[in-house]
PDB file of N, CA and C in Angstrom:
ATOM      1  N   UNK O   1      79.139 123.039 -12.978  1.00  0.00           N
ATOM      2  CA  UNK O   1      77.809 123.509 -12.615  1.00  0.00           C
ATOM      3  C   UNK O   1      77.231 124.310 -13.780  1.00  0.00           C
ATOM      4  N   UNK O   2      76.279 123.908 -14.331  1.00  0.00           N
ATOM      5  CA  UNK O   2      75.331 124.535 -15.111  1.00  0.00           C
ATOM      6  C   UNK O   2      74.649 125.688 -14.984  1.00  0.00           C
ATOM      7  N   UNK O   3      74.657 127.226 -15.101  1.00  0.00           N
ATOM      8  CA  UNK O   3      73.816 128.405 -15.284  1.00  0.00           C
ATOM      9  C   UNK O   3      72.633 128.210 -16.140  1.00  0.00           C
ATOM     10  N   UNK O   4      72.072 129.111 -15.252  1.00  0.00           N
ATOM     11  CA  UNK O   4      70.484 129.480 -15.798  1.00  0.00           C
ATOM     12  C   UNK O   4      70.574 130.056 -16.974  1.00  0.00           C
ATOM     13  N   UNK O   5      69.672 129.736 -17.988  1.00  0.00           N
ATOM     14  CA  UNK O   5      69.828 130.854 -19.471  1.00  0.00           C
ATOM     15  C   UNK O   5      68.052 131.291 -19.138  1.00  0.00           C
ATOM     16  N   UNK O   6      68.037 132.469 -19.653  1.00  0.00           N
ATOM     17  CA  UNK O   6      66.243 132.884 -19.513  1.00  0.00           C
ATOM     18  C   UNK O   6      66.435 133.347 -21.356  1.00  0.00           C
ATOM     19  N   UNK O   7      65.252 132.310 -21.826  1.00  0.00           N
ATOM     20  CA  UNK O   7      65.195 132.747 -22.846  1.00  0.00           C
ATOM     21  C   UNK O   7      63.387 132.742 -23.367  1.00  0.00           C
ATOM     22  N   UNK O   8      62.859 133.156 -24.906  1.00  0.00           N
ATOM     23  CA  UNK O   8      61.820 133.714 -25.512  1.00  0.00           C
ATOM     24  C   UNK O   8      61.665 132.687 -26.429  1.00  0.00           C
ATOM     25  N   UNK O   9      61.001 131.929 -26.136  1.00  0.00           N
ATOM     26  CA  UNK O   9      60.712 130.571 -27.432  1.00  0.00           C
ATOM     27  C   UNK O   9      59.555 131.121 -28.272  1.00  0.00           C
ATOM     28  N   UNK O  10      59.398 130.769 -29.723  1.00  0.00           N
ATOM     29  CA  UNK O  10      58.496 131.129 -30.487  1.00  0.00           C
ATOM     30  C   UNK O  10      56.901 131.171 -29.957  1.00  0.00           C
ATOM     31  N   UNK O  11      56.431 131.811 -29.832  1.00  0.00           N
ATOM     32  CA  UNK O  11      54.989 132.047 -29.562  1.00  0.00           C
ATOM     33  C   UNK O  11      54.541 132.947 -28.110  1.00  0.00           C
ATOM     34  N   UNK O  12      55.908 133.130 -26.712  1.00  0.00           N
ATOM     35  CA  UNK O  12      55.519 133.095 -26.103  1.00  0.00           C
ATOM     36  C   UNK O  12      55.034 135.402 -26.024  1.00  0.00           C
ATOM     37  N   UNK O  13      54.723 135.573 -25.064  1.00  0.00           N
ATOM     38  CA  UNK O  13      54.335 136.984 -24.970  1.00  0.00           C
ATOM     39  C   UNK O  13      55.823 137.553 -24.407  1.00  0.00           C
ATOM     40  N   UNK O  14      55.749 138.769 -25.304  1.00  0.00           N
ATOM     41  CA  UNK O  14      57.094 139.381 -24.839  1.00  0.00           C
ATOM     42  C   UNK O  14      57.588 140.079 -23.194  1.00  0.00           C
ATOM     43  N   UNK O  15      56.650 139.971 -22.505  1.00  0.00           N
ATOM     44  CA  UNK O  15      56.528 140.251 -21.216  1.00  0.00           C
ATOM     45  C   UNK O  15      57.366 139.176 -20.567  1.00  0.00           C
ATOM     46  N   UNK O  16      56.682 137.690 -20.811  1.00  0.00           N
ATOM     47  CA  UNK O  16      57.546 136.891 -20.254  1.00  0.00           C
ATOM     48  C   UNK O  16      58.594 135.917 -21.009  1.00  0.00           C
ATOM     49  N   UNK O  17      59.422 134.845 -20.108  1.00  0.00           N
ATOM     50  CA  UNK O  17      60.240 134.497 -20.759  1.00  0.00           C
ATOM     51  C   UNK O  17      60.548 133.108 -19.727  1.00  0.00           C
ATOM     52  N   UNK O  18      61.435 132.089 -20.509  1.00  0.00           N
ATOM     53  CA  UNK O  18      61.396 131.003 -19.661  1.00  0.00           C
ATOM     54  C   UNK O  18      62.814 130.351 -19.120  1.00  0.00           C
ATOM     55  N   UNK O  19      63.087 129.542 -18.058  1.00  0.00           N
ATOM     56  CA  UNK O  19      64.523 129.246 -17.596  1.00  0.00           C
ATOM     57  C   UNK O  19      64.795 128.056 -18.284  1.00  0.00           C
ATOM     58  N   UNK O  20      66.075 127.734 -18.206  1.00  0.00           N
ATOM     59  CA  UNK O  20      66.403 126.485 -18.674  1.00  0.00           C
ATOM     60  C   UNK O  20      67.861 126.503 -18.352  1.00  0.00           C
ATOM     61  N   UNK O  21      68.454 125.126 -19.103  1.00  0.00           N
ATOM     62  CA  UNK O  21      69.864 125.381 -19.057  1.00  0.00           C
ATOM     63  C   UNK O  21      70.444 124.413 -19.987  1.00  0.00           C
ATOM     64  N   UNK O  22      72.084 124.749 -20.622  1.00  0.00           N
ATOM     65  CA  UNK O  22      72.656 123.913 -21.335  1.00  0.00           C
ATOM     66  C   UNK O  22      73.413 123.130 -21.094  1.00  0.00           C
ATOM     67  N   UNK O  23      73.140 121.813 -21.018  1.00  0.00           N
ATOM     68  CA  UNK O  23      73.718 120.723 -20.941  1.00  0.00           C
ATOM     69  C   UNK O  23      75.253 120.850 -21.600  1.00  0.00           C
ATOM     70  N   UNK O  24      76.016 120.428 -20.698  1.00  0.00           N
ATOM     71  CA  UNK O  24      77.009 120.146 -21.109  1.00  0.00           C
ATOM     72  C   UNK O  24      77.611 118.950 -22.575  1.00  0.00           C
ATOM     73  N   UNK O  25      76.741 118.098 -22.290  1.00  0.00           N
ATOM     74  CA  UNK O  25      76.699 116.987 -23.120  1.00  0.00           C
ATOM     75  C   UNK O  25      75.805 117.014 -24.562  1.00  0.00           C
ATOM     76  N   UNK O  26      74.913 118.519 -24.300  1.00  0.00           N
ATOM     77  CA  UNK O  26      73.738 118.604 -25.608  1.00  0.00           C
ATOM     78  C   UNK O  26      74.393 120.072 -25.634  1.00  0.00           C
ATOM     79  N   UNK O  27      75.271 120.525 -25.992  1.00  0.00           N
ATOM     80  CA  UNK O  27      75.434 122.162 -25.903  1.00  0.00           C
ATOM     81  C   UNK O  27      74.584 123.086 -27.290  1.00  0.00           C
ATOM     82  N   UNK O  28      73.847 122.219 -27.958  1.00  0.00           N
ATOM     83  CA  UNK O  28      73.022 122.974 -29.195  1.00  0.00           C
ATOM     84  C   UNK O  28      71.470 123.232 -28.554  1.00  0.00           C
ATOM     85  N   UNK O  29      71.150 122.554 -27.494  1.00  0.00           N
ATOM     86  CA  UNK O  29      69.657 123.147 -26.748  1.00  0.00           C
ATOM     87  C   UNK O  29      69.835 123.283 -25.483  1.00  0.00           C
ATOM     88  N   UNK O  30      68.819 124.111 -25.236  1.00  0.00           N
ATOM     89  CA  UNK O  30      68.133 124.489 -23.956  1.00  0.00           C
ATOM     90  C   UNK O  30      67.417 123.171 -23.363  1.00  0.00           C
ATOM     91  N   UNK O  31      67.363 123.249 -21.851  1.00  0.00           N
ATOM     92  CA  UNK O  31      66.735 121.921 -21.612  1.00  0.00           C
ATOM     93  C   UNK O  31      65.972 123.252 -20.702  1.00  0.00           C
ATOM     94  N   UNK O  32      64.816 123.039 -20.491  1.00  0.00           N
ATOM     95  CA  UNK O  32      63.766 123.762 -19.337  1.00  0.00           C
ATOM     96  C   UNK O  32      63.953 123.395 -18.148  1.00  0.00           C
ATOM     97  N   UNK O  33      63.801 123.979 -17.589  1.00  0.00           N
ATOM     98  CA  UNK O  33      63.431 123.293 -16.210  1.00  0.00           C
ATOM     99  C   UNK O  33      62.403 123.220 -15.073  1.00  0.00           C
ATOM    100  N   UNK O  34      61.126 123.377 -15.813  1.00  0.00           N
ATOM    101  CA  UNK O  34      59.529 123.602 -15.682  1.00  0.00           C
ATOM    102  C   UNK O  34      58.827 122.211 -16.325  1.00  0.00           C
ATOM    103  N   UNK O  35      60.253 121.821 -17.693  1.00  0.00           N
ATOM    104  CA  UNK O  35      59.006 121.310 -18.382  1.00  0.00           C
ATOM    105  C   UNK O  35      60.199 119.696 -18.922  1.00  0.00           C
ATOM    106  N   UNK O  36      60.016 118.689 -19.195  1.00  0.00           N
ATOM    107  CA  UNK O  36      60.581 117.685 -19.174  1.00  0.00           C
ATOM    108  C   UNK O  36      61.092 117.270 -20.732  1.00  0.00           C
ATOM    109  N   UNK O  37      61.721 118.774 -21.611  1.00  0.00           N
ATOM    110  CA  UNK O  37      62.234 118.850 -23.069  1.00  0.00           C
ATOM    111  C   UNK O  37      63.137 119.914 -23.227  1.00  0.00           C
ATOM    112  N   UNK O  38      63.506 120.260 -24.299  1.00  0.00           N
ATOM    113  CA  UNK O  38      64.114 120.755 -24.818  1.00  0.00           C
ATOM    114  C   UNK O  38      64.356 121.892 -26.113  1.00  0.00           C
ATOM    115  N   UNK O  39      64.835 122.737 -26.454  1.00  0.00           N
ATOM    116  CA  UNK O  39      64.784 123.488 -27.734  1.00  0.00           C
ATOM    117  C   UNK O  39      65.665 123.802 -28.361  1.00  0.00           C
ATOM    118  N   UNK O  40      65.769 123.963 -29.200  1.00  0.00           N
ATOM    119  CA  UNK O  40      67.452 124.571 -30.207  1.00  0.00           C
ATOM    120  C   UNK O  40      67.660 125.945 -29.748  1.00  0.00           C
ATOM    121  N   UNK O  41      69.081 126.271 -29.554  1.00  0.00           N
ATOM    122  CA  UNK O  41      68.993 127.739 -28.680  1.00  0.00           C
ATOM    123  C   UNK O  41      69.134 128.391 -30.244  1.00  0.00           C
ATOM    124  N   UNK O  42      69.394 128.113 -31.203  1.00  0.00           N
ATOM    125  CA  UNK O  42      68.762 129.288 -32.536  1.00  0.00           C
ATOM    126  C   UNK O  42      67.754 129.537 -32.718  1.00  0.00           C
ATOM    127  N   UNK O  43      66.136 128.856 -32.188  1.00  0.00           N
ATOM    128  CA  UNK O  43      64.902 128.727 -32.447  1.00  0.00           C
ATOM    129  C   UNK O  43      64.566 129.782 -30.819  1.00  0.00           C
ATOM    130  N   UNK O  44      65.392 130.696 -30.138  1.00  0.00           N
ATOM    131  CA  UNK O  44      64.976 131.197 -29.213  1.00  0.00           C
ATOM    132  C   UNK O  44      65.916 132.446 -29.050  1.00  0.00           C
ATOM    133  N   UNK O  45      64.796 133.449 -28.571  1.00  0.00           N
ATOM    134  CA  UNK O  45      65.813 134.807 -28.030  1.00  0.00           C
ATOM    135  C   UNK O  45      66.050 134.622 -26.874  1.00  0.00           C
ATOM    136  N   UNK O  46      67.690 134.893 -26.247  1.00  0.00           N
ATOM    137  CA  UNK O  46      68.167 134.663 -25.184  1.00  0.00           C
ATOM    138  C   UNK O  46      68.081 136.255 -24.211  1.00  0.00           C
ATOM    139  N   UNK O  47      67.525 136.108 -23.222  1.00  0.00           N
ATOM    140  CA  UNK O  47      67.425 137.431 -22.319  1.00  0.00           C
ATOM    141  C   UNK O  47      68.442 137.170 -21.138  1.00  0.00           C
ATOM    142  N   UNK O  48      68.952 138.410 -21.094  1.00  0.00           N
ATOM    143  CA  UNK O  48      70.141 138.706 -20.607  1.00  0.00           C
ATOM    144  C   UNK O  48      69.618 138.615 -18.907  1.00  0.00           C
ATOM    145  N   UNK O  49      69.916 138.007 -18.010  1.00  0.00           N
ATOM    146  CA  UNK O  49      69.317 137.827 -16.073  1.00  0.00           C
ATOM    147  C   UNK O  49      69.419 139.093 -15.629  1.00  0.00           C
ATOM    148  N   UNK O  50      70.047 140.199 -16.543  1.00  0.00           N
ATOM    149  CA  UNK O  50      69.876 141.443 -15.479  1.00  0.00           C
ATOM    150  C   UNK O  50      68.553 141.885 -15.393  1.00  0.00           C
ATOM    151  N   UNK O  51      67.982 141.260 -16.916  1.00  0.00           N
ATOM    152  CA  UNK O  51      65.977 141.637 -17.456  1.00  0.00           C
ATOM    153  C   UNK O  51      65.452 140.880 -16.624  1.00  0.00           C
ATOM    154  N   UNK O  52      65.187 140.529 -15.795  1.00  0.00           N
ATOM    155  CA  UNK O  52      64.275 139.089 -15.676  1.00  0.00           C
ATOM    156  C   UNK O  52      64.238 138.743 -14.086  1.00  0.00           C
ATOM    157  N   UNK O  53      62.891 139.460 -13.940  1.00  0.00           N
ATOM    158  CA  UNK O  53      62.439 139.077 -12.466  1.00  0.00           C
ATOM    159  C   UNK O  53      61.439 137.766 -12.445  1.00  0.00           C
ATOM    160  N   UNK O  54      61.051 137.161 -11.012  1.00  0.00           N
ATOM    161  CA  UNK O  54      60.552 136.094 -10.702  1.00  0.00           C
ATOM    162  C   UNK O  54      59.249 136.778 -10.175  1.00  0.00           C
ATOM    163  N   UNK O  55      58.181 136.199 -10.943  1.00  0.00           N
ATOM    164  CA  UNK O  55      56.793 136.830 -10.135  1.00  0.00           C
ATOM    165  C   UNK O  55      56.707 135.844  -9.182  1.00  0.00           C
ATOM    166  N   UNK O  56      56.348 135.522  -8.071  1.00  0.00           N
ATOM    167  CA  UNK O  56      56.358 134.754  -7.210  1.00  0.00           C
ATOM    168  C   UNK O  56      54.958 133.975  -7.317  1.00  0.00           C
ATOM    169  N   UNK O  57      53.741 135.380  -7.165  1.00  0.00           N
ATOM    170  CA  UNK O  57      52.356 135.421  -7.066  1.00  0.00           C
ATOM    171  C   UNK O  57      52.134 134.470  -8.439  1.00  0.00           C
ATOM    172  N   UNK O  58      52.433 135.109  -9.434  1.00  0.00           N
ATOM    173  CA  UNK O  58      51.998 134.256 -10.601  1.00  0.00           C
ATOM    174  C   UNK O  58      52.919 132.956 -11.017  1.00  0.00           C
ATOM    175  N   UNK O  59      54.046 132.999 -10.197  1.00  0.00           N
ATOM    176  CA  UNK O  59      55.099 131.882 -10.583  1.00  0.00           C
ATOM    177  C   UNK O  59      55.337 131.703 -11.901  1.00  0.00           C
ATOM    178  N   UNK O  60      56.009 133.206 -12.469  1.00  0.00           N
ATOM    179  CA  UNK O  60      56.272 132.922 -13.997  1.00  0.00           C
ATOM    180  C   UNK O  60      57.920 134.178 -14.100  1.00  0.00           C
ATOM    181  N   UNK O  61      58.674 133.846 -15.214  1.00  0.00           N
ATOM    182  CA  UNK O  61      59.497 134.510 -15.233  1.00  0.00           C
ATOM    183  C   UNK O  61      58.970 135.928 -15.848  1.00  0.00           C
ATOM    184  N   UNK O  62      59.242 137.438 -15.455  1.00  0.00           N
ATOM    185  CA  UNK O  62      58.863 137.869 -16.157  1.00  0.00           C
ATOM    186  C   UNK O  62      60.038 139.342 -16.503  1.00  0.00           C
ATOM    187  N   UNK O  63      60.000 139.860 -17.688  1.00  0.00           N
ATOM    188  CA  UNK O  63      61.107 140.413 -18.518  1.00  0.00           C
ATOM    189  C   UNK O  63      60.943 141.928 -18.056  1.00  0.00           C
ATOM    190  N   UNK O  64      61.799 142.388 -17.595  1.00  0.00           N
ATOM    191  CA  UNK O  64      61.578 144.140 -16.857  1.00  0.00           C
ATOM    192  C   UNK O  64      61.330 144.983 -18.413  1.00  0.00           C
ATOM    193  N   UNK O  65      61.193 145.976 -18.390  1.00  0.00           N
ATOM    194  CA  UNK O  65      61.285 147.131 -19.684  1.00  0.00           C
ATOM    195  C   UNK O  65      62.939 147.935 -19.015  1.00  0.00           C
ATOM    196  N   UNK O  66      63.008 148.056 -20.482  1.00  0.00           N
ATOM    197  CA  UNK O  66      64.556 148.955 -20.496  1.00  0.00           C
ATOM    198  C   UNK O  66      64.879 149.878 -21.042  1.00  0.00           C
TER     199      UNK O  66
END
């Protein structure tokens, strides 16, 4: 079974952040799971799930302050 990774792809706002997960069979990217691709997990900052609530209202991941 595959875990969630929440990670920060180039461009996005540091508030939020996006889910995905690593394939067993591709273990060098992230595959999304919003969106029907992929990214190199070196081309992304990985946020740790203890940061990272679910806005429901806005349906977006978003990154607590610490």
């Amino acid at each position: 079974m595959n875990k969630t990774i929440y990670f920060q792809p180039p461009g996005i706002k540091q508030e939020y952040c996006e889910a995905g997960m690593i394939s067993e069979t591709d273990p060098e990217y992230i595959w999304y799971y919003d969106e029907p691709c992929k990214i190199l997990i070196s081309e992304v900052k990985i946020i740790p799930k203890e940061q990272v609530i679910y806005n429901k209202k806005k349906r977006a991941y978003i990154v607590k302050e610490v």
